[in-house]
Amino acid sequence: MMRLPRVQSLTPESEGWGYYLCSHKELRPIRSGELLLVTLQDATGQVNAKVLDEIGRFNAEFEAGEFVRVEGHGTIFQGQLQLVLTHIRRVNPDQDRLQGFREEDCVPSAPRSIDEMWAELTAHLESVRDPHLRVLLNRITTDHRDALREWPAAQQIHHAYRGGLLEHILKMAETGRFLARAYNANEDLVLAGTLLHDIGKLQELHYEPGATTYTRDGNLVGHIGLGLILVRETANGISGFPDPLRAELEHLILSHHGSYDHGSPVVPKTIEAFIVATVDELDTRIHQVRRAIAEDPTDDEFTGWHKRLGRVIHKGTSPRRPD
Amino acid sequence: MMRLPRVQSLTPESEGWGYYLCSHKELRPIRSGELLLVTLQDATGQVNAKVLDEIGRFNAEFEAGEFVRVEGHGTIFQGQLQLVLTHIRRVNPDQDRLQGFREEDCVPSAPRSIDEMWAELTAHLESVRDPHLRVLLNRITTDHRDALREWPAAQQIHHAYRGGLLEHILKMAETGRFLARAYNANEDLVLAGTLLHDIGKLQELHYEPGATTYTRDGNLVGHIGLGLILVRETANGISGFPDPLRAELEHLILSHHGSYDHGSPVVPKTIEAFIVATVDELDTRIHQVRRAIAEDPTDDEFTGWHKRLGRVIHKGTSPRRPD
Amino acid sequence: MMRLPRVQSLTPESEGWGYYLCSHKELRPIRSGELLLVTLQDATGQVNAKVLDEIGRFNAEFEAGEFVRVEGHGTIFQGQLQLVLTHIRRVNPDQDRLQGFREEDCVPSAPRSIDEMWAELTAHLESVRDPHLRVLLNRITTDHRDALREWPAAQQIHHAYRGGLLEHILKMAETGRFLARAYNANEDLVLAGTLLHDIGKLQELHYEPGATTYTRDGNLVGHIGLGLILVRETANGISGFPDPLRAELEHLILSHHGSYDHGSPVVPKTIEAFIVATVDELDTRIHQVRRAIAEDPTDDEFTGWHKRLGRVIHKGTSPRRPD
Amino acid sequence: MMRLPRVQSLTPESEGWGYYLCSHKELRPIRSGELLLVTLQDATGQVNAKVLDEIGRFNAEFEAGEFVRVEGHGTIFQGQLQLVLTHIRRVNPDQDRLQGFREEDCVPSAPRSIDEMWAELTAHLESVRDPHLRVLLNRITTDHRDALREWPAAQQIHHAYRGGLLEHILKMAETGRFLARAYNANEDLVLAGTLLHDIGKLQELHYEPGATTYTRDGNLVGHIGLGLILVRETANGISGFPDPLRAELEHLILSHHGSYDHGSPVVPKTIEAFIVATVDELDTRIHQVRRAIAEDPTDDEFTGWHKRLGRVIHKGTSPRRPD
Amino acid sequence: MMRLPRVQSLTPESEGWGYYLCSHKELRPIRSGELLLVTLQDATGQVNAKVLDEIGRFNAEFEAGEFVRVEGHGTIFQGQLQLVLTHIRRVNPDQDRLQGFREEDCVPSAPRSIDEMWAELTAHLESVRDPHLRVLLNRITTDHRDALREWPAAQQIHHAYRGGLLEHILKMAETGRFLARAYNANEDLVLAGTLLHDIGKLQELHYEPGATTYTRDGNLVGHIGLGLILVRETANGISGFPDPLRAELEHLILSHHGSYDHGSPVVPKTIEAFIVATVDELDTRIHQVRRAIAEDPTDDEFTGWHKRLGRVIHKGTSPRRPD
Amino acid sequence: MMRLPRVQSLTPESEGWGYYLCSHKELRPIRSGELLLVTLQDATGQVNAKVLDEIGRFNAEFEAGEFVRVEGHGTIFQGQLQLVLTHIRRVNPDQDRLQGFREEDCVPSAPRSIDEMWAELTAHLESVRDPHLRVLLNRITTDHRDALREWPAAQQIHHAYRGGLLEHILKMAETGRFLARAYNANEDLVLAGTLLHDIGKLQELHYEPGATTYTRDGNLVGHIGLGLILVRETANGISGFPDPLRAELEHLILSHHGSYDHGSPVVPKTIEAFIVATVDELDTRIHQVRRAIAEDPTDDEFTGWHKRLGRVIHKGTSPRRPD
């Protein structure tokens, strides 16, 4: 039996075995028994699968949240690709590693490698000219290195996978710095704002592969408040950190949603704040658009109706976007 | 010459001299010269006044923001009471104190005495049963005693006078505690929420009699963020302060505007948060309504159109409100 | 066979027989037949149940809206408690009363007894000092006694059970009177406003246990208009009822939704109107919050997403709410 | 000296005497005295005027709200026509009537004569086929004949002159009946809805020539509530008035603002209600547009910015509108 | 076997064969196989149907979008009428025409015949007095005759069937012309605006019986922009078409949604534009209301909750609407 | 007498003569005569000025919209710099040119020279790789060269001066191209969208130095519709212009306001459209912010309240923005 391809390469003809993260499991009752429905993830995406026979036996072999080894084949069901599984069990790490199981292959992840992204982050940090901001950024990224490398940018809406937060802030840093130069704004501040605007998400969300949840502080305080506290406490610990600089930096975090309606307790009042809010909104929106295009199962020129965006999306007819 | 009565008791027949705070001064140009228009305040309110003669001389005798001694008489101008001044000069504290000048008489103030309000605050603090909240509340009210006794609750909209913040939070504490008991909520938390919800205003606003201004942190961080930081830092300094309690308390500050639209970065998610947001809104609204009634110059049953409230206000025809 | 416990005390281990109100019945088609799904209610809540065998026979034994006698046992299905029924039939009142059937035990009801609530209402009425309001309140509560004791406050959103309207207005009367005293408002008027603000619901809704529906007048006129007419007609029948008092009372009914957006044709223009609208909103909101907590099936610190409230709700970690 | 022409025909060259209603009077202070500014109205519109000399003497000769006899001449001031008055005094009815003074000539009025409009109303009433609606409409129009002939439709926004309400409802009756036939709706109901939708304005507003004010009931109950009560009381007095018909008629009054946002406590739920709300909105809007065109002082193709409508208005370049 | 009646006349007792358009087909999986669910349409409406046996065989006999011949009988399922099919196959035009198959009988269509509606359109065109508008209207209706006779007015919301656009604009022309006369507006312009306001829909939508889809230009340019271009290009081709008239006509198309919120890039600035926007809104709304009433399966006085309209609809109790 | 400095360099000590554009003139009446108030502009900004004596004589010497020669000196009035004029007359071009009068020095203009900006535009055009877009852009910029070099971007809100439109679209082209590369979008399309998004403003506005007005087409069709037509007509004239490319380009114009609320009849549905709408919004906002800072007359850290932006603006305390 062959090994199944990556999720994004599965076809109805695929058949074989593979390792995945089971992010969801559900017994669907039917008259004389039940179906076992599961969602399987790997680094490239996720796919629905079902077990039709020996439900009781297989149900006992794994839980949602565990890595699993499956056997099965592809099929088309109501217009979408699915897997029909003939076997499923939880991974036995020691054994399965010998067969090629690697956790990181089974977790939905940013398209770029985390080490590559971290190197880009480091380069940004080294370019900061303001000494206080440089110290502050180094301290925060060092103290929170592990989470910052792993965290998704959100539970669902955008960049909702391993390394998603890093991917998001790096793109914002790239575009934000350009706009800062174009508008003769304080580039160090804009860089700091893009890197830290969502830093409170490290405490707002709890991330484990396959399960991003809101923490108590996430629900009650929220990432804007949590980010504010982290920046304030860090700045307090840096001798001579200028008070006006601290206030402008905090302002970037507090105002990054751009308006009261979107949950910012203060609205942008500096050019840097307008830039940070703008590149955050744009990167979020474009990520949603790209995902809508990627996930649309048809060959049509437009996607189906995207409820959150409130529109259909054009997939592109002019030659462009070689990726 | 007699002494002029309190501002709220002035009539067109009033004539004499008095001490006031001059909160505004303006040279109004007219064809062959200028009028000198000023706004005079005392503890009970404010009145417009004008100098018609010897403008140049009197204009040099004082500035806006200073206490002044005036002589003049009342008049009615376009349906409102005014003073016509024949003399005006800045107060000479040493001399004028001998004539009865007292700063506190000349500053718009809450109707209740600050000492009386402070005693009520103290009583609230003593009734707190939760030991951590009691320590935290005592620490904050002690550390910020001076400002908390003086500060207005806002620059303009409500309780915009000396002691206004204290007046506002005491009324909220009274009503909030009752509602906490009525709904079997955590009374200590509601009390703490009412007392601290606007604590960031001590840093958001800079108050001097006659001039309340926004600080840099007020504009860039805002009182919700500033209050959050103060509570977090204080709780961090109290050994064993329970983390869930800290999160719920911070939530009360962050959510007290009640909705995103009104600038809360998180919406109320606890019963205590609904109560605190409700009594804040109600006390603000009733203060605006009372002031609209007090300031309406007519004897009509309704006030004129109140732009901010978007309505006229009924002044009351049924027997009630003996005050 | 034992008797099943109250709905709120059911467990997967429960087994036995019991009396309930069947509020919903549905044949769910499956390939070779059908399931019979029902919703069962008693005074403490409601639970889903299903009949797996002899569908045709049992389907003929009762209709939705009838009291039923069932036999069965608890189970967990998709994370929620259900009953699996082996027998179900409509109640035969004469016979079943001998076995302990009582209608009132089978109807979702306010947690407090109606007699106790009525006594509290009576006490409120006796405390009214204004003679005209006292007559008017007595007349309306006497004329509509039967409905006022039974009616829910709404079809679904809050207090949607027997005695719910009474429960709602009593809590509003308690908090409204306190706020009236705190703000030196007309306590009699506030009391009258809280008791009568939803009085039009007696005509807007038609209530029978298990089925609250909108009447023609409910849909076309609405409870604000219906309440206005009832108050006007009653006041017209009371000799010497002062016209200003009538207008202020009617204003409380018309403005109690607080803003045009929420369907009030006039916005609050008296302090009493602000108080009545505030306590209505607060009691409604807290009831929704409490119910969201009560109905959440998990042990998590927060409920799941509450669609109507647009948020999750914190269930409370600090010691509080002994009930 | 010649008699001055009608207000709408005044030019900078006009000179003479005339009778007007003085709707506004103000002493505008200037350095060495005051100007006397007045607003003068006649049936065709209003014009600003000023007295430059002998202010004290003329100020004592009349009050706002009185009919006056003036002498003066036209001028252009800041791009608008004004009158400069050399004499002004209150009318002495007995004497001045001999000179041609007639009250009705001096009051801003609908362009059509009231008798002519009343005849049209009568014709509408006679065409009603439903016997109960015919009785109800006759009773209300008879009982309120005097006010209905005089009342404006609003204090300011549209049809704000004598007979304006009648003009408004007749145009709505004309267009509403046509739409009822076009959509096969109940023409009698639509007619009744158009005639009665604003009937509560007779109690909401107090009208005297030159001064339309809100009554207590107008502010506290509002014309929707007042209209509802009038219709209910009248229907109650008509033997056998069908209850469904009453409910549908009341619905037309309650829903005629079209949405909650605009202050309707119930939204349209019948085709007749959609028609009534539509023709009300359209007639109001077109009246505002026509007035904006009529009052624009320039020869430009578009009016200036109209704040309430939030746009400029095109005055028309294609041949149309012969009036 | 008898022929089945029209869709709107089907009952649970109906049994026989018939021709329909299959607009939707779905395999609904169940444990040991599948159901075949289809939607069948004819000129009078649509009905759900299911095939229970020989799924594989019948599934191969037709596709969604094809005309089909079915055999089966009515039934009631979850309160709604359905067909249970024992045979279904695609139509063989040559053969089936001999049995009475006619495409136009199987396509949801406007209630009036298209020829009759076209004659009414022609009569409107002949009555236009302005020579340039007459030429322009004739040219556009001639050039686009085929589509204009067939197109629906929308994909789903209103008049979503063959001839629906024609039905919609004729009703608007009728009511718009009346209002133009009533308000002394330019009747020719209003007529042109009603006929052309949605003319861009001929390019925005692609219509085939049973499937209305958005075109690329529909999604990217939209019917307002497409209509503007069509009118501009046509006017450019008419010698001497007056520029002001062209601008006013284009304005009617651009502003016909009535406000920015609803997607009009300019708001109505002429009386004609207010009229066109008003009759468009009214006709759309009434069509939705009528359909809600027609599709409600109960005998209740009100429909169930209509999600898009956000309300229930009264079906009418007073005698009216003979249709 | 010396020559007065540029407007942005005027001080209260300035004294001398100079050439300006008079954009506004008003006779302000006072008791015994009038003041003559004027607004004077040069390339760097505008300043208010007044004539105190010989009003009648000077009033006859010039009109608003003319270039003038003035003599006078600076002063501070109500906290703002003004000029007091002792002479003012219209420019006599032949004579005054000998004294150094140049029209372009007297007209508010973009800070960069138009020739420099045009060269930048040309460079953008030369870099376009898509042959059809290159032809289309060249054709439009050639056909409309004169207006495109002169036009302001708006009547008031932003870039409201000579060359403002060019300045605006060049900044958008710079930032838009960078974002297109960053997001791997079609750079040619984004460039074309930024250059053409407001091209309809050439017809929407009529520009003369000192007076930007809306045209008939501007009011009735608007710049979005006018730009659409220009692009469509130009594309139609280019042989083989691909239809999908045309649709995507038109989409950029139609959607550039970003949402229905802001007047776009279609919302962005391509990544290029999100980028164009984003850089338009950002450049507009930053221009407003910069101008608010430049025009604030105080040395405070924040500007005063900016009504249109709904906030105060921080002027910057951290070292940045060397310009």
Coordinates of C-alpha atoms in Angstrom, one line a residue, chain A residues 130 171-172 174-176 178-179 181-186 189 244-245 248 258 260 267-272 274-275 278-279 282-286 289-290 293 301-302 309-323, chain F residues 130 171-172 174-176 178-179 181-186 189 244-245 248 258 260 267-272 274-275 278-279 282-286 289-290 293 301-302 309-323:
Chain A
D130 CA 16.2 54.0 18.1
K171 CA 4.2 40.9 6.1
M172 CA 2.9 43.9 8.1
E174 CA 7.4 44.8 5.3
T175 CA 4.5 46.9 4.1
G176 CA 4.5 49.1 7.1
F178 CA 7.7 50.9 3.1
L179 CA 4.7 53.2 3.9
R181 CA 9.4 55.8 4.4
A182 CA 6.9 56.8 1.7
Y183 CA 5.1 59.1 4.2
N184 CA 8.3 60.2 6.0
A185 CA 6.9 58.7 9.2
N186 CA 8.9 57.2 12.1
L189 CA 7.8 53.2 15.5
P244 CA 6.6 60.2 24.9
L245 CA 8.0 57.3 23.0
E248 CA 3.2 56.6 21.1
G258 CA -8.7 51.6 13.5
Y260 CA -14.3 52.3 18.1
V267 CA -8.7 55.9 17.5
P268 CA -5.5 56.6 15.5
K269 CA -4.1 60.0 16.3
T270 CA -0.6 59.7 14.7
I271 CA 0.5 59.0 11.2
E272 CA 2.2 55.9 12.4
F274 CA -2.9 55.2 10.7
I275 CA -0.2 53.1 8.9
T278 CA -4.1 50.1 7.6
V279 CA -1.5 47.4 7.0
L282 CA -5.1 45.0 4.5
D283 CA -3.1 41.9 5.4
T284 CA -6.1 40.3 7.1
R285 CA -8.4 41.0 4.2
I286 CA -6.0 39.7 1.6
V289 CA -9.4 36.6 0.0
R290 CA -6.5 34.2 -0.9
I293 CA -9.9 31.4 -3.6
E301 CA -14.1 32.5 -12.4
F302 CA -15.5 33.6 -9.1
L309 CA -16.6 39.1 3.4
G310 CA -20.1 39.6 2.2
R311 CA -19.3 39.1 -1.4
V312 CA -18.0 36.7 -4.1
I313 CA -14.3 36.9 -5.0
H314 CA -12.8 37.0 -8.4
K315 CA -10.1 34.4 -8.9
G316 CA -8.3 36.3 -11.6
T317 CA -8.4 36.1 -15.4
S318 CA -5.5 38.4 -16.3
P319 CA -2.1 36.8 -16.2
R320 CA -0.7 37.5 -12.7
R321 CA 0.1 35.9 -9.4
P322 CA 2.6 33.2 -10.5
D323 CA 2.6 31.6 -7.1
Chain F
D130 CA 0.9 45.0 -20.4
K171 CA 1.7 58.8 -4.1
M172 CA -1.0 56.1 -4.6
E174 CA 4.1 54.6 -5.4
T175 CA 2.5 52.8 -2.5
G176 CA 0.1 50.7 -4.6
F178 CA 4.9 48.3 -3.7
L179 CA 1.9 46.5 -2.2
R181 CA 4.7 43.4 -5.4
A182 CA 4.4 42.5 -1.8
Y183 CA 1.2 40.6 -2.4
N184 CA 2.2 39.2 -5.7
A185 CA -0.7 41.0 -7.4
N186 CA -1.0 42.4 -10.9
L189 CA -3.5 46.7 -12.9
P244 CA -11.6 40.4 -18.8
L245 CA -8.9 43.0 -18.4
E248 CA -11.1 44.2 -13.9
G258 CA -14.2 50.4 -0.6
Y260 CA -21.4 50.7 -0.3
V267 CA -17.4 46.3 -3.3
P268 CA -13.8 45.2 -3.9
K269 CA -13.7 41.6 -5.3
T270 CA -10.1 41.3 -6.4
I271 CA -6.9 41.7 -4.5
E272 CA -6.0 44.6 -6.8
F274 CA -8.5 45.9 -2.1
I275 CA -5.0 47.5 -2.6
T278 CA -6.6 50.9 0.7
V279 CA -4.0 53.3 -0.7
L282 CA -4.6 56.0 3.5
D283 CA -3.3 58.9 1.3
T284 CA -6.5 60.9 1.9
R285 CA -6.3 60.3 5.6
I286 CA -2.6 61.2 5.9
V289 CA -3.7 64.7 9.2
R290 CA -0.7 66.6 7.8
I293 CA -0.9 69.7 12.0
E301 CA 1.6 68.7 21.4
F302 CA -1.8 68.0 19.9
L309 CA -11.6 63.4 11.5
G310 CA -13.5 63.3 14.8
R311 CA -10.4 63.5 17.0
V312 CA -7.4 65.5 17.9
I313 CA -4.1 64.8 16.2
H314 CA -0.7 64.2 17.8
K315 CA 1.9 66.4 16.2
G316 CA 4.8 64.2 17.1
T317 CA 7.2 64.2 20.1
S318 CA 9.6 61.4 19.1
P319 CA 12.3 62.5 16.6
R320 CA 10.9 61.8 13.1
R321 CA 9.7 63.5 10.0
P322 CA 12.7 65.7 9.2
D323 CA 10.6 67.6 6.6

